Short mmCIF file of C-alpha atoms in Angstrom, two decimals:
data_model
loop_
_atom_site.label_atom_id
_atom_site.label_comp_id
_atom_site.label_asym_id
_atom_site.label_seq_id
_atom_site.Cartn_x
_atom_site.Cartn_y
_atom_site.Cartn_z
CA MET A 1 6.38 22.66 7.75
CA THR A 2 4.79 19.46 6.47
CA ARG A 3 7.23 16.78 5.42
CA ILE A 4 5.94 13.98 3.20
CA PHE A 5 7.55 10.79 1.96
CA SER A 6 6.38 8.34 -0.68
CA GLY A 7 8.04 5.78 -2.88
CA ILE A 8 7.49 3.62 -5.91
CA LYS A 9 8.91 0.13 -6.47
CA PRO A 10 10.73 -0.71 -9.73
CA SER A 11 9.27 -4.20 -9.99
CA GLY A 12 7.79 -3.50 -13.43
CA HIS A 13 7.07 -0.72 -15.89
CA LEU A 14 5.04 2.08 -14.33
CA THR A 15 1.34 1.95 -15.14
CA LEU A 16 -1.65 4.21 -15.50
CA GLY A 17 -2.62 2.99 -12.04
CA ASN A 18 0.65 4.26 -10.59
CA TYR A 19 0.15 7.59 -12.30
CA LEU A 20 -3.48 8.20 -11.32
CA GLY A 21 -3.21 6.60 -7.90
CA ALA A 22 -0.01 8.29 -6.76
CA VAL A 23 2.29 10.16 -9.11
CA ARG A 24 -0.19 12.74 -10.38
CA GLN A 25 -1.05 13.70 -6.82
CA TRP A 26 2.62 14.02 -5.98
CA VAL A 27 3.07 16.43 -8.87
CA ALA A 28 -0.13 18.42 -8.39
CA SER A 29 -0.12 19.00 -4.66
CA ASP A 30 2.51 17.11 -2.72
CA GLN A 31 5.40 19.23 -4.01
CA GLU A 32 3.80 22.26 -2.38
CA PRO A 33 4.81 21.44 1.24
CA ASP A 34 8.15 22.78 2.39
CA GLU A 35 9.75 19.34 2.35
CA ALA A 36 8.74 16.46 0.08
CA LEU A 37 10.76 13.32 -0.56
CA PHE A 38 10.04 10.82 -3.33
CA CYS A 39 12.00 7.62 -3.61
CA VAL A 40 12.46 4.76 -6.07
CA VAL A 41 12.46 1.94 -3.52
CA ASP A 42 14.73 -0.50 -5.34
CA LEU A 43 15.50 -2.61 -2.25
CA HIS A 44 11.84 -3.62 -2.12
CA ALA A 45 12.16 -5.09 -5.61
CA LEU A 46 14.57 -7.71 -4.26
CA THR A 47 11.98 -9.50 -2.11
CA VAL A 48 11.01 -11.85 -4.97
CA GLU A 49 12.79 -13.56 -7.85
CA HIS A 50 14.23 -10.87 -10.12
CA ASP A 51 16.74 -10.16 -12.87
CA PRO A 52 19.44 -7.78 -11.53
CA ALA A 53 19.92 -5.98 -14.86
CA ARG A 54 16.16 -5.47 -15.15
CA VAL A 55 15.93 -3.98 -11.66
CA ARG A 56 18.66 -1.46 -12.52
CA ARG A 57 16.97 -0.63 -15.83
CA LEU A 58 13.54 -0.19 -14.25
CA THR A 59 14.99 1.90 -11.42
CA ARG A 60 16.42 4.37 -13.92
CA GLN A 61 13.22 4.31 -15.98
CA ALA A 62 11.03 4.95 -12.92
CA ALA A 63 13.13 7.93 -11.88
CA THR A 64 13.02 9.31 -15.43
CA LEU A 65 9.25 8.87 -15.59
CA LEU A 66 8.75 10.65 -12.27
CA LEU A 67 10.65 13.61 -13.65
CA ALA A 68 8.72 13.39 -16.92
CA ALA A 69 5.45 13.41 -15.00
CA GLY A 70 6.39 16.71 -13.40
CA LEU A 71 8.37 16.16 -10.22
CA ASP A 72 10.66 19.17 -9.94
CA PRO A 73 14.04 18.54 -8.24
CA GLN A 74 14.07 22.23 -7.27
CA ARG A 75 10.88 21.73 -5.23
CA CYS A 76 11.29 18.17 -3.93
CA THR A 77 13.91 15.52 -3.26
CA LEU A 78 13.98 12.57 -5.67
CA PHE A 79 16.40 9.74 -4.97
CA VAL A 80 17.00 5.99 -5.02
CA GLN A 81 16.50 4.08 -1.77
CA SER A 82 19.70 2.02 -1.90
CA HIS A 83 21.77 5.20 -2.32
CA VAL A 84 20.98 6.22 1.27
CA ASP A 85 22.32 3.76 3.86
CA GLU A 86 20.13 5.14 6.64
CA HIS A 87 17.18 3.12 5.34
CA THR A 88 18.84 -0.20 6.13
CA ARG A 89 20.51 1.12 9.29
CA LEU A 90 17.10 1.97 10.71
CA ALA A 91 15.31 -1.09 9.38
CA TYR A 92 17.18 -3.44 11.71
CA LEU A 93 16.27 -1.36 14.75
CA LEU A 94 12.62 -1.54 13.72
CA GLU A 95 12.91 -5.30 13.17
CA CYS A 96 13.93 -5.40 16.84
CA THR A 97 10.73 -3.47 17.62
CA ALA A 98 8.25 -5.39 15.44
CA SER A 99 6.81 -8.81 16.19
CA ASP A 100 6.67 -11.90 14.01
CA GLY A 101 2.89 -12.10 14.40
CA GLU A 102 2.09 -8.61 13.15
CA LEU A 103 4.27 -9.08 10.08
CA ARG A 104 2.66 -12.41 9.21
CA ARG A 105 -0.75 -10.70 9.35
CA MET A 106 0.18 -8.35 6.51
CA ILE A 107 -2.26 -9.03 3.66
CA GLN A 108 0.32 -8.51 0.91
CA TYR A 109 2.69 -10.99 2.57
CA LYS A 110 -0.03 -13.63 2.66
CA GLU A 111 -0.96 -13.06 -0.98
CA LYS A 112 2.58 -12.92 -2.37
CA ALA A 113 3.80 -15.85 -0.28
CA ALA A 114 0.89 -17.96 -1.51
CA ARG A 115 1.67 -17.05 -5.14
CA ALA A 116 5.35 -17.92 -4.69
CA GLN A 117 4.53 -21.24 -3.08
CA GLY A 118 1.98 -22.00 -5.80
CA ALA A 119 4.68 -21.41 -8.41
CA GLY A 120 7.03 -23.77 -6.59
CA GLU A 121 9.31 -20.93 -5.48
CA GLY A 122 10.74 -20.28 -2.04
CA VAL A 123 9.47 -17.38 0.06
CA ARG A 124 12.27 -14.96 0.90
CA LEU A 125 12.57 -13.68 4.46
CA SER A 126 12.71 -10.17 3.03
CA LEU A 127 9.14 -10.59 1.77
CA LEU A 128 8.05 -10.97 5.40
CA THR A 129 10.16 -8.11 6.72
CA TYR A 130 9.86 -5.57 3.93
CA PRO A 131 7.02 -3.67 5.67
CA VAL A 132 9.60 -2.89 8.37
CA LEU A 133 11.97 -1.52 5.74
CA MET A 134 9.06 0.53 4.42
CA ALA A 135 8.53 1.87 7.95
CA ALA A 136 12.21 2.81 8.06
CA ASP A 137 11.86 4.59 4.71
CA ILE A 138 9.21 6.81 6.25
CA LEU A 139 10.42 7.25 9.82
CA ALA A 140 14.01 8.07 8.86
CA TYR A 141 12.86 11.47 7.59
CA GLY A 142 10.35 12.43 10.27
CA ALA A 143 7.63 12.45 7.62
CA GLN A 144 4.22 13.57 8.82
CA GLU A 145 2.26 12.47 5.74
CA VAL A 146 2.58 9.46 3.45
CA PRO A 147 0.56 9.66 0.20
CA VAL A 148 -0.26 6.05 -0.70
CA GLY A 149 -2.91 3.94 -2.39
CA GLU A 150 -5.47 2.00 -0.39
CA ASP A 151 -3.44 -1.21 -0.71
CA GLN A 152 -0.65 0.34 1.37
CA ARG A 153 -2.83 1.56 4.23
CA GLN A 154 -2.02 -1.50 6.38
CA HIS A 155 1.71 -0.86 5.99
CA VAL A 156 1.39 2.75 7.08
CA GLU A 157 -0.60 1.60 10.10
CA LEU A 158 2.28 -0.75 10.97
CA THR A 159 4.67 2.19 10.59
CA ARG A 160 2.58 4.18 13.06
CA ASP A 161 2.51 1.28 15.51
CA LEU A 162 6.28 0.81 15.34
CA ALA A 163 6.91 4.53 15.84
CA VAL A 164 4.67 4.66 18.90
CA ARG A 165 6.18 1.47 20.36
CA PHE A 166 9.76 2.65 19.84
CA ASN A 167 8.97 6.02 21.38
CA GLN A 168 7.35 4.39 24.41
CA ARG A 169 10.23 1.97 24.99
CA TYR A 170 13.23 4.17 24.27
CA GLY A 171 12.09 7.77 24.46
CA HIS A 172 10.51 10.03 21.88
CA THR A 173 12.43 9.62 18.63
CA PHE A 174 10.01 9.35 15.70
CA THR A 175 7.20 11.41 14.27
CA VAL A 176 4.05 9.29 13.96
CA PRO A 177 2.93 9.73 10.31
CA LYS A 178 -0.49 9.49 8.73
CA ALA A 179 -1.52 8.12 5.36
CA THR A 180 -3.18 10.40 2.80
CA HIS A 181 -5.14 9.15 -0.20
CA PRO A 182 -6.26 10.76 -3.47
CA LYS A 183 -10.04 11.16 -3.72
CA VAL A 184 -10.39 9.81 -7.26
CA ALA A 185 -8.86 6.68 -8.83
CA ALA A 186 -6.81 5.77 -5.77
CA ARG A 187 -7.19 2.16 -6.91
CA VAL A 188 -7.22 1.65 -10.68
CA MET A 189 -8.27 -1.84 -11.69
CA ASP A 190 -7.00 -4.18 -14.40
CA LEU A 191 -8.93 -3.73 -17.66
CA GLN A 192 -9.21 -7.51 -18.10
CA GLU A 193 -9.75 -8.34 -14.42
CA PRO A 194 -11.67 -5.37 -13.03
CA THR A 195 -11.79 -6.82 -9.53
CA SER A 196 -7.98 -6.85 -9.37
CA LYS A 197 -5.61 -3.92 -9.04
CA MET A 198 -3.72 -2.77 -12.16
CA GLY A 199 -0.28 -3.92 -11.04
CA LYS A 200 3.18 -3.48 -12.56
CA SER A 201 4.22 -7.11 -12.22
CA HIS A 202 1.08 -8.88 -13.44
CA GLU A 203 2.00 -11.72 -15.82
CA ASN A 204 -0.68 -10.80 -18.37
CA GLY A 205 -0.25 -7.21 -19.56
CA ALA A 206 -3.41 -7.14 -21.69
CA GLY A 207 -5.34 -5.29 -19.00
CA ILE A 208 -2.53 -2.96 -17.97
CA VAL A 209 -1.87 0.44 -19.52
CA TYR A 210 1.81 1.30 -19.17
CA LEU A 211 2.91 4.92 -19.15
CA LEU A 212 5.15 4.32 -22.17
CA ASP A 213 2.57 2.43 -24.24
CA GLU A 214 2.11 3.89 -27.70
CA PRO A 215 -1.30 5.58 -28.30
CA GLU A 216 -2.52 2.77 -30.55
CA VAL A 217 -1.62 0.21 -27.87
CA VAL A 218 -3.50 2.18 -25.22
CA THR A 219 -6.55 2.40 -27.47
CA LYS A 220 -6.51 -1.33 -28.22
CA LYS A 221 -6.29 -2.24 -24.52
CA VAL A 222 -9.14 0.07 -23.54
CA MET A 223 -11.38 -1.04 -26.40
CA ARG A 224 -10.85 -4.67 -25.34
CA ALA A 225 -11.59 -3.92 -21.68
CA VAL A 226 -13.94 -6.33 -19.93
CA THR A 227 -17.35 -4.82 -19.25
CA ASP A 228 -20.27 -6.64 -17.64
CA THR A 229 -23.01 -8.96 -18.75
CA GLY A 230 -26.64 -7.92 -18.62
CA ASP A 231 -28.83 -5.24 -20.13
CA GLY A 232 -28.55 -2.66 -17.39
CA GLY A 233 -26.83 -0.11 -19.62
CA VAL A 234 -24.00 2.10 -18.44
CA VAL A 235 -24.42 2.32 -14.67
CA TYR A 236 -21.83 3.16 -12.02
CA ASP A 237 -21.92 0.28 -9.55
CA ARG A 238 -18.56 -0.96 -8.26
CA GLN A 239 -20.00 -4.14 -6.76
CA ALA A 240 -22.43 -5.30 -9.44
CA ARG A 241 -20.73 -3.74 -12.52
CA PRO A 242 -16.97 -3.58 -11.77
CA GLY A 243 -15.88 -3.45 -15.42
CA VAL A 244 -18.02 -0.45 -16.33
CA ALA A 245 -17.24 1.22 -12.99
CA ASN A 246 -13.52 0.92 -13.71
CA LEU A 247 -13.94 2.62 -17.10
CA LEU A 248 -16.02 5.39 -15.55
CA ASP A 249 -13.42 5.85 -12.79
CA LEU A 250 -10.72 6.19 -15.42
CA LEU A 251 -12.71 8.72 -17.42
CA ALA A 252 -13.48 10.71 -14.28
CA ALA A 253 -9.83 10.70 -13.22
CA CYS A 254 -8.71 11.89 -16.67
CA THR A 255 -11.37 14.56 -17.12
CA GLY A 256 -12.13 15.67 -13.57
CA GLY A 257 -15.76 14.50 -13.74
CA ASP A 258 -17.88 12.41 -11.40
CA PRO A 259 -18.12 8.71 -12.33
CA ALA A 260 -21.81 8.35 -11.50
CA ALA A 261 -22.71 11.53 -13.38
CA LEU A 262 -20.64 10.53 -16.41
CA ALA A 263 -22.53 7.24 -16.65
CA GLY A 264 -25.70 9.12 -17.58
CA GLY A 265 -24.11 10.37 -20.80
CA TYR A 266 -23.74 6.92 -22.36
CA SER A 267 -26.21 4.42 -23.72
CA GLY A 268 -23.62 1.82 -24.73
CA TYR A 269 -20.16 0.54 -23.93
CA GLY A 270 -18.57 1.37 -27.28
CA ALA A 271 -18.82 5.14 -26.97
CA LEU A 272 -17.66 4.98 -23.35
CA LYS A 273 -14.58 2.97 -24.29
CA ARG A 274 -13.70 5.33 -27.14
CA ASP A 275 -13.90 8.35 -24.83
CA VAL A 276 -11.84 6.60 -22.15
CA ALA A 277 -9.19 5.62 -24.70
CA ASP A 278 -8.97 9.17 -26.07
CA ALA A 279 -8.79 10.65 -22.56
CA VAL A 280 -6.03 8.27 -21.45
CA VAL A 281 -3.97 8.84 -24.60
CA GLU A 282 -4.10 12.61 -24.15
CA LEU A 283 -3.34 12.34 -20.43
CA LEU A 284 -0.19 10.33 -21.06
CA ARG A 285 1.02 12.14 -24.20
CA PRO A 286 3.09 14.85 -22.43
CA VAL A 287 4.59 12.27 -20.05
CA ARG A 288 5.76 10.09 -22.93
CA GLU A 289 7.17 13.05 -24.84
CA ARG A 290 9.06 14.42 -21.84
CA HIS A 291 10.38 10.94 -20.99
CA ALA A 292 11.88 10.66 -24.47
CA GLU A 293 13.71 13.98 -23.94
CA LEU A 294 15.06 12.98 -20.53
CA ALA A 295 16.06 9.48 -21.63
CA ALA A 296 18.25 11.06 -24.30
CA ASP A 297 20.34 12.68 -21.53
CA PRO A 298 20.84 10.02 -18.83
CA GLY A 299 23.61 12.03 -17.22
CA ALA A 300 21.13 14.72 -16.22
CA VAL A 301 18.89 12.15 -14.51
CA GLU A 302 21.88 10.65 -12.68
CA LYS A 303 22.82 14.13 -11.44
CA VAL A 304 19.30 14.66 -10.06
CA LEU A 305 19.43 11.30 -8.24
CA ARG A 306 22.93 11.93 -6.88
CA GLU A 307 21.99 15.33 -5.51
CA GLY A 308 18.70 14.00 -4.18
CA ALA A 309 20.47 11.21 -2.30
CA GLY A 310 22.81 13.75 -0.75
CA ARG A 311 19.92 15.86 0.53
CA ALA A 312 18.06 12.78 1.78
CA ARG A 313 21.13 11.48 3.58
CA ALA A 314 21.67 14.80 5.34
CA LEU A 315 18.06 14.74 6.55
CA ALA A 316 18.01 11.13 7.70
CA ARG A 317 21.39 10.63 9.32
CA PRO A 318 20.89 12.75 12.48
CA LEU A 319 17.54 11.10 13.23
CA VAL A 320 18.83 7.57 12.62
CA ASP A 321 21.88 8.31 14.79
CA ARG A 322 19.51 9.36 17.60
CA ALA A 323 17.54 6.13 17.16
CA HIS A 324 20.77 4.09 17.48
CA GLU A 325 21.64 5.90 20.67
CA ALA A 326 18.11 5.60 22.07
CA ILE A 327 17.96 1.82 21.59
CA GLY A 328 21.28 1.34 23.37
CA LEU A 329 24.02 1.26 20.72
CA LEU A 330 27.41 2.79 21.39
CA ALA A 331 28.25 5.72 19.12
CA PRO A 332 31.24 5.10 16.81
#
């Protein structure tokens, strides 16, 4: 059996980047293994300034969207991170295994800490240690595979390092997982800043397509997407032509084509943008429609999350209990 674990943070409304880079793969292939766990990692949303009511609202919305996208609670386990205490129970043990230096080398910590300091905000300790909580999310379930985007590769490598180190010091306890990545559109870029990732929490939403955007909003954002200066035509070149490459990546991800091959079918940006807009609208249409149905019955979503947390807890508790014993803690 292959057990996988992956999560999504409710720090903002889910985007086209989340869908193409992670969720669609979860639905298409990652539900096929015998055991698959998908988690709304709400504790990770607390590492920066946040509105408590918004975190709760986005947590529910994220879970509803995952179901709308096609996650089947009969084939996988969907739950909310904070509903399973084993995540935080294990995180402290891994904090006792990690070093200050390796956490301060995390690229996302450096970037987010710099942004917080630039805005005159304090940097929360949890921002430094959250990769350890992420490691606990994964290791608590003995997951062998972790489907993530490229920006999370460093965190999965830390998870592997912590698992190996714990096993060497205290006896074999954890499975050492590996990261898996989708082949196409693993990293969808902002339509207005094509050298930056399309992120949920970006202050300017003009370059971000949200899963619940109305079709006319999606079309407007795509048609206003930044392309590239010069007379080179429509060419797929990530380095020299990032704006056009991002549009071609999106079209390829929506239609199943090859970005470089698709470029040959266009002589101008206008037609390319129209086709991308149409493809994205049609891709998201069933997700939006199903979300509306599920949102009308919040009790059904709560039931899925409650049952999912129960299954997750039953899987994680024996392993986390063994980790407590291995590191030297007295059983209650």
